[in-house]
Amino acid sequence: MQIDSAGKEVPAADAATAADPAGDGTATCPPTTSIAMAGALTGPDAALGINIVNGVRLAIDQHNKANPGCQVQVKPFDTEGDPQKASQVIPQIVNDPSIIGVVGPAFSGETKATGQILSDAGLVAVSSSATNASLTQNGWKTFFRGLANDDVQGPSVAKYLVDTAGYKKVCVVQDNTDYGVGLAKSITAGLGAAADPACAASIKKGDKDFSATVTKIANVGPDAIFYSGYYAEAAPLVQQLRDGNVEATFVSADGTNDPQFVSQAGDSATGAVLSCPCGPAPAEFATAYEELHGQAPGVYSVEAYDLATILATGIDAGESTRPGLLEYVRGYDGDGLARHYEWDADGELSAALIWVYEVG
């Protein structure tokens, strides 16, 4: 279901009104015209980056098939989701004059490390997945977030947990990343008295042994556990919680909302509640995605498709330079498969909602 800032269910967007990357088939553009994708394509969080680049590729594939006079190239860049690696990769994008727009960076930490580089280059960067709220507060001129930030997700999900689901005691665990810390802070504030400080915990990305955290949580006996982090740690954490006879509802957010979480956690994932500012894949999109990539779309695939479509429609409108495409995105106002896209002066969506899913 989709929820608003009060944690209440609201109707979803109508995919029938979404922009079509194919356009009218008459577009022309320079043969070198390219857009980049920047995110983790290898490493423990690669599934998220692959979801994104595949969404981008689907949009551009549909565009190119319909527009023989404008063959846009997709250039993927692997950051491994690591801010230090991203700081080396993003300059490569900036220094490629054929690239006039970027879908990414994918993660909050790497975006924080490289947003100024992209801004200084005047290169529009539309992120389908970086949700740390502070990213739009740095004075960057080219960053646009394609989904709700953690300061929207946190309070919305907190109100859902307390007011709709009725949980009275929640343990908040975070992974010490920029994303995890920011979302945990927002969730904790939104939960108010329902957030039990006696079982608040932090882990490190890459950890696999969570016995101390499990014991801490078991001693408190919560109704729910909110994990603020990514699926690579969420899967073994929920397994160890269940092995430790902790039956509280496991709740997490977009960093965990990926098929890899269910695959890695197995039966322990059953009943988990996962929030995401990302929308579900409409049937027609899912079919086209699977035909092209041989697998089902995942978290952020729809957003990546929508954002690549926006860049493609800008190119089709004659904006084949960095300044032109930046101004096009800045003034964009239209529907996508996931939601309506229109940005304020800081690069935040004018309206943003949250989805809540339950693992069956």
Tab-separated table of C-alpha atoms in Angstrom:
chain	number	residue	atom	x	y	z
A	1	MET	CA	0.000	0.000	0.000
A	2	GLN	CA	1.010	3.644	-0.441
A	3	ILE	CA	0.967	5.883	2.637
A	4	ASP	CA	1.089	9.610	3.259
A	5	SER	CA	2.960	11.607	5.896
A	6	ALA	CA	0.365	10.576	8.491
A	7	GLY	CA	0.964	6.875	7.816
A	8	LYS	CA	-2.468	6.462	6.201
A	9	GLU	CA	-3.183	4.662	2.927
A	10	VAL	CA	-3.572	6.817	-0.198
A	11	PRO	CA	-4.285	5.914	-3.874
A	12	ALA	CA	-1.349	5.051	-6.137
A	13	ALA	CA	-0.342	6.934	-9.290
A	14	ASP	CA	-1.977	6.085	-12.639
A	15	ALA	CA	0.646	4.534	-14.927
A	16	ALA	CA	-1.512	5.295	-17.973
A	17	THR	CA	-0.450	8.951	-17.865
A	18	ALA	CA	3.298	8.237	-17.663
A	19	ALA	CA	5.768	9.755	-20.112
A	20	ASP	CA	6.842	7.385	-22.899
A	21	PRO	CA	10.583	7.231	-23.700
A	22	ALA	CA	9.740	6.399	-27.317
A	23	GLY	CA	8.239	9.843	-27.858
A	24	ASP	CA	6.913	10.457	-31.374
A	25	GLY	CA	9.813	8.737	-33.131
A	26	THR	CA	11.129	11.871	-34.858
A	27	ALA	CA	13.939	12.860	-32.482
A	28	THR	CA	17.403	13.733	-33.745
A	29	CYS	CA	20.566	14.224	-31.695
A	30	PRO	CA	24.364	14.077	-32.085
A	31	PRO	CA	25.605	10.466	-32.452
A	32	THR	CA	27.794	10.743	-29.351
A	33	THR	CA	24.915	11.746	-27.027
A	34	SER	CA	25.275	9.732	-23.815
A	35	ILE	CA	23.895	9.438	-20.315
A	36	ALA	CA	25.774	7.767	-17.480
A	37	MET	CA	24.632	5.559	-14.640
A	38	ALA	CA	26.724	5.688	-11.458
A	39	GLY	CA	26.291	3.122	-8.702
A	40	ALA	CA	27.296	-0.254	-7.293
A	41	LEU	CA	27.532	-2.820	-10.081
A	42	THR	CA	29.849	-5.151	-8.150
A	43	GLY	CA	30.219	-5.886	-4.448
A	44	PRO	CA	27.695	-6.809	-1.733
A	45	ASP	CA	25.116	-4.193	-2.772
A	46	ALA	CA	25.418	-4.725	-6.520
A	47	ALA	CA	21.827	-5.932	-6.890
A	48	LEU	CA	20.570	-2.415	-6.188
A	49	GLY	CA	22.833	-0.858	-8.801
A	50	ILE	CA	21.956	-3.519	-11.355
A	51	ASN	CA	18.257	-2.827	-10.799
A	52	ILE	CA	18.952	0.820	-11.580
A	53	VAL	CA	21.141	0.408	-14.655
A	54	ASN	CA	18.689	-2.108	-16.090
A	55	GLY	CA	15.838	0.367	-15.641
A	56	VAL	CA	17.901	2.996	-17.443
A	57	ARG	CA	18.754	0.583	-20.248
A	58	LEU	CA	15.109	-0.354	-20.766
A	59	ALA	CA	14.051	3.281	-21.155
A	60	ILE	CA	16.871	4.071	-23.569
A	61	ASP	CA	16.340	0.832	-25.496
A	62	GLN	CA	12.695	1.792	-26.048
A	63	HIS	CA	13.740	5.312	-26.996
A	64	ASN	CA	16.385	4.208	-29.489
A	65	LYS	CA	14.169	1.628	-31.195
A	66	ALA	CA	11.578	4.325	-31.859
A	67	ASN	CA	14.007	7.107	-32.815
A	68	PRO	CA	16.561	6.053	-35.452
A	69	GLY	CA	17.773	9.638	-35.696
A	70	CYS	CA	18.715	9.804	-32.009
A	71	GLN	CA	20.654	6.856	-30.635
A	72	VAL	CA	21.448	7.691	-27.015
A	73	GLN	CA	24.244	5.680	-25.414
A	74	VAL	CA	24.144	4.399	-21.822
A	75	LYS	CA	27.518	4.413	-20.065
A	76	PRO	CA	27.516	2.559	-16.707
A	77	PHE	CA	30.138	3.386	-14.076
A	78	ASP	CA	30.757	1.048	-11.137
A	79	THR	CA	31.284	2.843	-7.811
A	80	GLU	CA	30.872	-0.355	-5.753
A	81	GLY	CA	28.646	1.835	-3.550
A	82	ASP	CA	31.803	3.150	-1.892
A	83	PRO	CA	32.240	6.922	-1.409
A	84	GLN	CA	36.006	6.712	-1.870
A	85	LYS	CA	35.683	4.738	-5.113
A	86	ALA	CA	32.923	7.079	-6.284
A	87	SER	CA	35.241	10.045	-5.761
A	88	GLN	CA	37.544	8.470	-8.342
A	89	VAL	CA	34.780	7.408	-10.740
A	90	ILE	CA	32.647	10.560	-10.918
A	91	PRO	CA	35.506	12.675	-12.366
A	92	GLN	CA	35.702	10.140	-15.212
A	93	ILE	CA	32.064	10.897	-15.987
A	94	VAL	CA	32.603	14.634	-15.730
A	95	ASN	CA	35.591	14.451	-18.082
A	96	ASP	CA	33.660	12.606	-20.800
A	97	PRO	CA	32.163	15.397	-22.953
A	98	SER	CA	29.663	13.023	-24.565
A	99	ILE	CA	27.862	12.533	-21.228
A	100	ILE	CA	25.193	15.189	-20.697
A	101	GLY	CA	23.267	13.627	-17.798
A	102	VAL	CA	23.633	11.054	-15.020
A	103	VAL	CA	21.186	8.675	-13.382
A	104	GLY	CA	22.772	8.478	-9.947
A	105	PRO	CA	24.775	8.394	-7.836
A	106	ALA	CA	22.859	5.504	-6.332
A	107	PHE	CA	23.751	5.568	-2.622
A	108	SER	CA	23.668	8.447	-0.165
A	109	GLY	CA	27.291	8.158	0.958
A	110	GLU	CA	28.701	8.264	-2.549
A	111	THR	CA	26.353	11.104	-3.468
A	112	LYS	CA	27.508	13.088	-0.451
A	113	ALA	CA	31.122	12.566	-1.543
A	114	THR	CA	30.611	13.567	-5.182
A	115	GLY	CA	27.646	15.929	-5.428
A	116	GLN	CA	29.847	19.007	-5.480
A	117	ILE	CA	31.947	17.582	-8.322
A	118	LEU	CA	28.842	17.095	-10.446
A	119	SER	CA	27.505	20.512	-9.497
A	120	ASP	CA	30.765	22.249	-10.407
A	121	ALA	CA	30.669	20.508	-13.793
A	122	GLY	CA	27.094	21.620	-14.460
A	123	LEU	CA	26.142	17.976	-15.032
A	124	VAL	CA	22.560	17.101	-14.122
A	125	ALA	CA	22.358	14.122	-11.753
A	126	VAL	CA	18.975	12.516	-11.110
A	127	SER	CA	19.145	9.896	-8.366
A	128	SER	CA	16.607	7.097	-8.204
A	129	SER	CA	17.718	5.939	-4.781
A	130	ALA	CA	19.864	8.288	-2.633
A	131	THR	CA	17.518	9.187	0.224
A	132	ASN	CA	19.612	10.902	2.923
A	133	ALA	CA	17.732	14.138	3.587
A	134	SER	CA	20.824	16.346	3.861
A	135	LEU	CA	21.870	15.767	0.241
A	136	THR	CA	19.694	18.603	-1.034
A	137	GLN	CA	20.972	20.998	1.627
A	138	ASN	CA	24.498	21.434	0.241
A	139	GLY	CA	23.862	24.152	-2.313
A	140	TRP	CA	24.419	21.806	-5.262
A	141	LYS	CA	22.867	23.119	-8.472
A	142	THR	CA	22.525	19.897	-10.462
A	143	PHE	CA	21.222	17.236	-8.028
A	144	PHE	CA	17.603	16.081	-8.265
A	145	ARG	CA	16.146	13.339	-6.075
A	146	GLY	CA	13.621	11.093	-7.809
A	147	LEU	CA	11.844	9.809	-4.703
A	148	ALA	CA	11.001	10.785	-1.126
A	149	ASN	CA	13.893	11.444	1.255
A	150	ASP	CA	14.427	9.880	4.659
A	151	ASP	CA	12.844	12.821	6.451
A	152	VAL	CA	9.644	11.899	4.607
A	153	GLN	CA	10.071	8.130	4.836
A	154	GLY	CA	11.043	8.079	8.508
A	155	PRO	CA	8.066	9.959	9.987
A	156	SER	CA	5.590	8.342	7.564
A	157	VAL	CA	6.726	4.824	8.428
A	158	ALA	CA	6.954	5.640	12.143
A	159	LYS	CA	3.342	6.844	12.153
A	160	TYR	CA	2.302	3.769	10.213
A	161	LEU	CA	3.998	1.485	12.759
A	162	VAL	CA	2.479	3.226	15.782
A	163	ASP	CA	-0.900	4.498	14.574
A	164	THR	CA	-1.843	1.960	11.896
A	165	ALA	CA	-0.015	-1.244	12.897
A	166	GLY	CA	-0.301	-0.496	16.628
A	167	TYR	CA	3.235	-1.325	17.778
A	168	LYS	CA	4.060	-0.138	21.298
A	169	LYS	CA	7.764	-1.003	21.621
A	170	VAL	CA	10.231	-0.817	18.722
A	171	CYS	CA	13.988	-1.457	18.672
A	172	VAL	CA	15.849	0.656	16.098
A	173	VAL	CA	19.076	-0.809	14.673
A	174	GLN	CA	21.265	1.038	12.143
A	175	ASP	CA	24.369	0.203	10.120
A	176	ASN	CA	26.528	3.334	10.613
A	177	THR	CA	26.284	4.402	6.956
A	178	ASP	CA	25.111	7.888	5.968
A	179	TYR	CA	21.861	6.323	4.823
A	180	GLY	CA	21.392	4.122	7.885
A	181	VAL	CA	22.183	6.787	10.470
A	182	GLY	CA	19.990	9.409	8.819
A	183	LEU	CA	16.967	7.158	8.453
A	184	ALA	CA	17.341	5.728	11.971
A	185	LYS	CA	17.392	9.223	13.430
A	186	SER	CA	14.234	10.133	11.541
A	187	ILE	CA	12.449	6.892	12.463
A	188	THR	CA	13.404	7.181	16.133
A	189	ALA	CA	12.112	10.735	16.331
A	190	GLY	CA	8.859	9.731	14.635
A	191	LEU	CA	8.310	6.741	16.916
A	192	GLY	CA	8.575	8.893	20.022
A	193	ALA	CA	7.924	6.863	23.168
A	194	ALA	CA	7.548	3.672	21.122
A	195	ALA	CA	11.290	3.714	20.333
A	196	ASP	CA	12.904	1.880	23.247
A	197	PRO	CA	16.411	3.252	23.922
A	198	ALA	CA	17.292	0.099	25.863
A	199	CYS	CA	17.526	-1.861	22.620
A	200	ALA	CA	18.743	0.791	20.194
A	201	ALA	CA	21.801	-0.660	18.481
A	202	SER	CA	24.334	-0.063	15.737
A	203	ILE	CA	26.239	-2.546	13.611
A	204	LYS	CA	28.900	-2.139	10.943
A	205	LYS	CA	28.420	-2.719	7.250
A	206	GLY	CA	30.024	-6.046	6.413
A	207	ASP	CA	29.284	-7.616	9.808
A	208	LYS	CA	27.767	-11.106	9.819
A	209	ASP	CA	27.717	-11.985	13.532
A	210	PHE	CA	24.924	-10.117	15.304
A	211	SER	CA	24.728	-12.219	18.461
A	212	ALA	CA	25.269	-9.258	20.808
A	213	THR	CA	22.527	-7.257	19.093
A	214	VAL	CA	20.152	-10.237	19.129
A	215	THR	CA	20.720	-10.731	22.861
A	216	LYS	CA	20.142	-7.037	23.540
A	217	ILE	CA	16.859	-7.098	21.630
A	218	ALA	CA	15.701	-10.403	23.137
A	219	ASN	CA	16.151	-9.010	26.646
A	220	VAL	CA	13.741	-6.162	25.877
A	221	GLY	CA	11.032	-8.156	24.082
A	222	PRO	CA	9.829	-5.585	21.515
A	223	ASP	CA	6.778	-5.736	19.242
A	224	ALA	CA	8.906	-4.773	16.242
A	225	ILE	CA	12.491	-4.181	15.139
A	226	PHE	CA	13.291	-1.462	12.620
A	227	TYR	CA	16.551	-2.061	10.766
A	228	SER	CA	18.033	0.958	9.014
A	229	GLY	CA	20.540	-0.386	6.504
A	230	TYR	CA	20.985	-2.630	3.472
A	231	TYR	CA	19.895	-6.161	2.608
A	232	ALA	CA	23.391	-7.690	2.848
A	233	GLU	CA	23.263	-7.267	6.641
A	234	ALA	CA	19.480	-7.384	7.040
A	235	ALA	CA	19.286	-10.994	5.829
A	236	PRO	CA	21.669	-12.551	8.390
A	237	LEU	CA	20.300	-10.236	11.092
A	238	VAL	CA	16.719	-11.436	10.687
A	239	GLN	CA	17.920	-15.057	10.476
A	240	GLN	CA	19.809	-14.714	13.750
A	241	LEU	CA	16.862	-12.963	15.386
A	242	ARG	CA	14.584	-15.868	14.475
A	243	ASP	CA	17.210	-18.407	15.552
A	244	GLY	CA	17.349	-16.524	18.859
A	245	ASN	CA	13.569	-16.895	19.273
A	246	VAL	CA	12.902	-13.192	18.712
A	247	GLU	CA	9.519	-13.179	16.965
A	248	ALA	CA	8.994	-9.409	16.808
A	249	THR	CA	8.016	-8.086	13.377
A	250	PHE	CA	11.106	-7.242	11.337
A	251	VAL	CA	10.714	-3.888	9.619
A	252	SER	CA	13.164	-2.239	7.253
A	253	ALA	CA	13.233	0.251	4.413
A	254	ASP	CA	14.383	0.711	0.830
A	255	GLY	CA	17.946	-0.473	1.430
A	256	THR	CA	16.522	-3.891	2.329
A	257	ASN	CA	13.551	-3.913	-0.031
A	258	ASP	CA	15.135	-6.118	-2.671
A	259	PRO	CA	14.586	-9.729	-3.806
A	260	GLN	CA	18.089	-10.510	-2.537
A	261	PHE	CA	16.870	-9.952	1.027
A	262	VAL	CA	14.224	-12.649	0.650
A	263	SER	CA	16.613	-14.937	-1.228
A	264	GLN	CA	19.350	-14.647	1.395
A	265	ALA	CA	17.106	-14.651	4.483
A	266	GLY	CA	14.910	-17.540	3.346
A	267	ASP	CA	11.952	-18.388	5.584
A	268	SER	CA	13.161	-15.866	8.170
A	269	ALA	CA	12.017	-13.075	5.841
A	270	THR	CA	8.374	-14.174	5.958
A	271	GLY	CA	6.200	-11.498	7.530
A	272	ALA	CA	8.841	-8.778	7.255
A	273	VAL	CA	7.475	-5.306	6.557
A	274	LEU	CA	9.524	-3.251	4.092
A	275	SER	CA	8.969	0.415	3.323
A	276	CYS	CA	10.235	2.215	0.270
A	277	PRO	CA	9.786	5.543	-1.463
A	278	CYS	CA	10.020	3.382	-4.605
A	279	GLY	CA	6.885	2.295	-6.431
A	280	PRO	CA	5.978	-1.233	-7.587
A	281	ALA	CA	6.503	-2.288	-11.187
A	282	PRO	CA	3.382	-2.031	-13.387
A	283	ALA	CA	2.656	-5.238	-15.303
A	284	GLU	CA	3.519	-3.908	-18.773
A	285	PHE	CA	6.803	-2.481	-17.499
A	286	ALA	CA	7.677	-5.716	-15.695
A	287	THR	CA	7.068	-7.742	-18.855
A	288	ALA	CA	9.250	-5.461	-20.993
A	289	TYR	CA	11.982	-5.431	-18.344
A	290	GLU	CA	12.053	-9.218	-18.099
A	291	GLU	CA	12.095	-9.610	-21.884
A	292	LEU	CA	15.156	-7.351	-22.127
A	293	HIS	CA	17.080	-8.463	-19.044
A	294	GLY	CA	15.884	-12.007	-18.334
A	295	GLN	CA	14.937	-11.198	-14.744
A	296	ALA	CA	12.210	-9.379	-12.876
A	297	PRO	CA	12.642	-5.700	-11.984
A	298	GLY	CA	13.754	-4.860	-8.461
A	299	VAL	CA	13.781	-1.912	-6.113
A	300	TYR	CA	14.529	1.397	-7.917
A	301	SER	CA	14.099	-0.129	-11.399
A	302	VAL	CA	10.909	1.850	-12.036
A	303	GLU	CA	12.413	5.099	-10.740
A	304	ALA	CA	15.519	4.621	-12.867
A	305	TYR	CA	13.318	4.024	-15.906
A	306	ASP	CA	11.289	7.158	-15.164
A	307	LEU	CA	14.376	9.326	-14.674
A	308	ALA	CA	16.081	8.017	-17.812
A	309	THR	CA	12.834	8.729	-19.644
A	310	ILE	CA	12.919	12.332	-18.422
A	311	LEU	CA	16.489	12.714	-19.693
A	312	ALA	CA	15.485	11.129	-23.012
A	313	THR	CA	12.513	13.447	-23.461
A	314	GLY	CA	14.812	16.381	-22.779
A	315	ILE	CA	17.208	15.180	-25.460
A	316	ASP	CA	14.262	14.710	-27.843
A	317	ALA	CA	13.229	18.298	-27.105
A	318	GLY	CA	16.581	19.418	-28.510
A	319	GLU	CA	18.562	19.681	-25.283
A	320	SER	CA	21.787	17.917	-26.273
A	321	THR	CA	24.132	19.941	-24.031
A	322	ARG	CA	24.737	19.823	-20.295
A	323	PRO	CA	23.303	23.315	-19.636
A	324	GLY	CA	20.261	22.643	-21.788
A	325	LEU	CA	19.423	19.281	-20.231
A	326	LEU	CA	19.930	20.707	-16.736
A	327	GLU	CA	17.405	23.463	-17.411
A	328	TYR	CA	14.985	20.951	-18.922
A	329	VAL	CA	15.038	18.800	-15.776
A	330	ARG	CA	14.802	21.860	-13.551
A	331	GLY	CA	11.545	22.838	-15.246
A	332	TYR	CA	10.119	19.344	-15.703
A	333	ASP	CA	6.509	18.691	-14.674
A	334	GLY	CA	5.032	15.346	-15.677
A	335	ASP	CA	3.925	11.854	-14.686
A	336	GLY	CA	6.040	8.723	-14.602
A	337	LEU	CA	5.217	5.095	-13.877
A	338	ALA	CA	6.064	5.525	-10.201
A	339	ARG	CA	4.821	9.052	-9.472
A	340	HIS	CA	4.564	12.670	-10.592
A	341	TYR	CA	7.924	14.376	-11.133
A	342	GLU	CA	8.362	18.063	-10.426
A	343	TRP	CA	11.194	19.505	-8.362
A	344	ASP	CA	11.611	22.467	-6.058
A	345	ALA	CA	14.629	24.771	-6.065
A	346	ASP	CA	16.615	22.359	-3.862
A	347	GLY	CA	16.040	19.317	-6.059
A	348	GLU	CA	13.366	17.680	-3.897
A	349	LEU	CA	10.108	16.400	-5.356
A	350	SER	CA	7.164	18.717	-4.842
A	351	ALA	CA	5.161	15.770	-3.474
A	352	ALA	CA	6.507	12.440	-2.255
A	353	LEU	CA	4.781	9.374	-0.812
A	354	ILE	CA	5.925	6.045	0.652
A	355	TRP	CA	5.085	2.430	-0.133
A	356	VAL	CA	4.796	-0.333	2.487
A	357	TYR	CA	5.163	-3.992	1.476
A	358	GLU	CA	4.874	-7.262	3.423
A	359	VAL	CA	6.932	-10.331	2.550
A	360	GLY	CA	4.536	-13.224	1.975
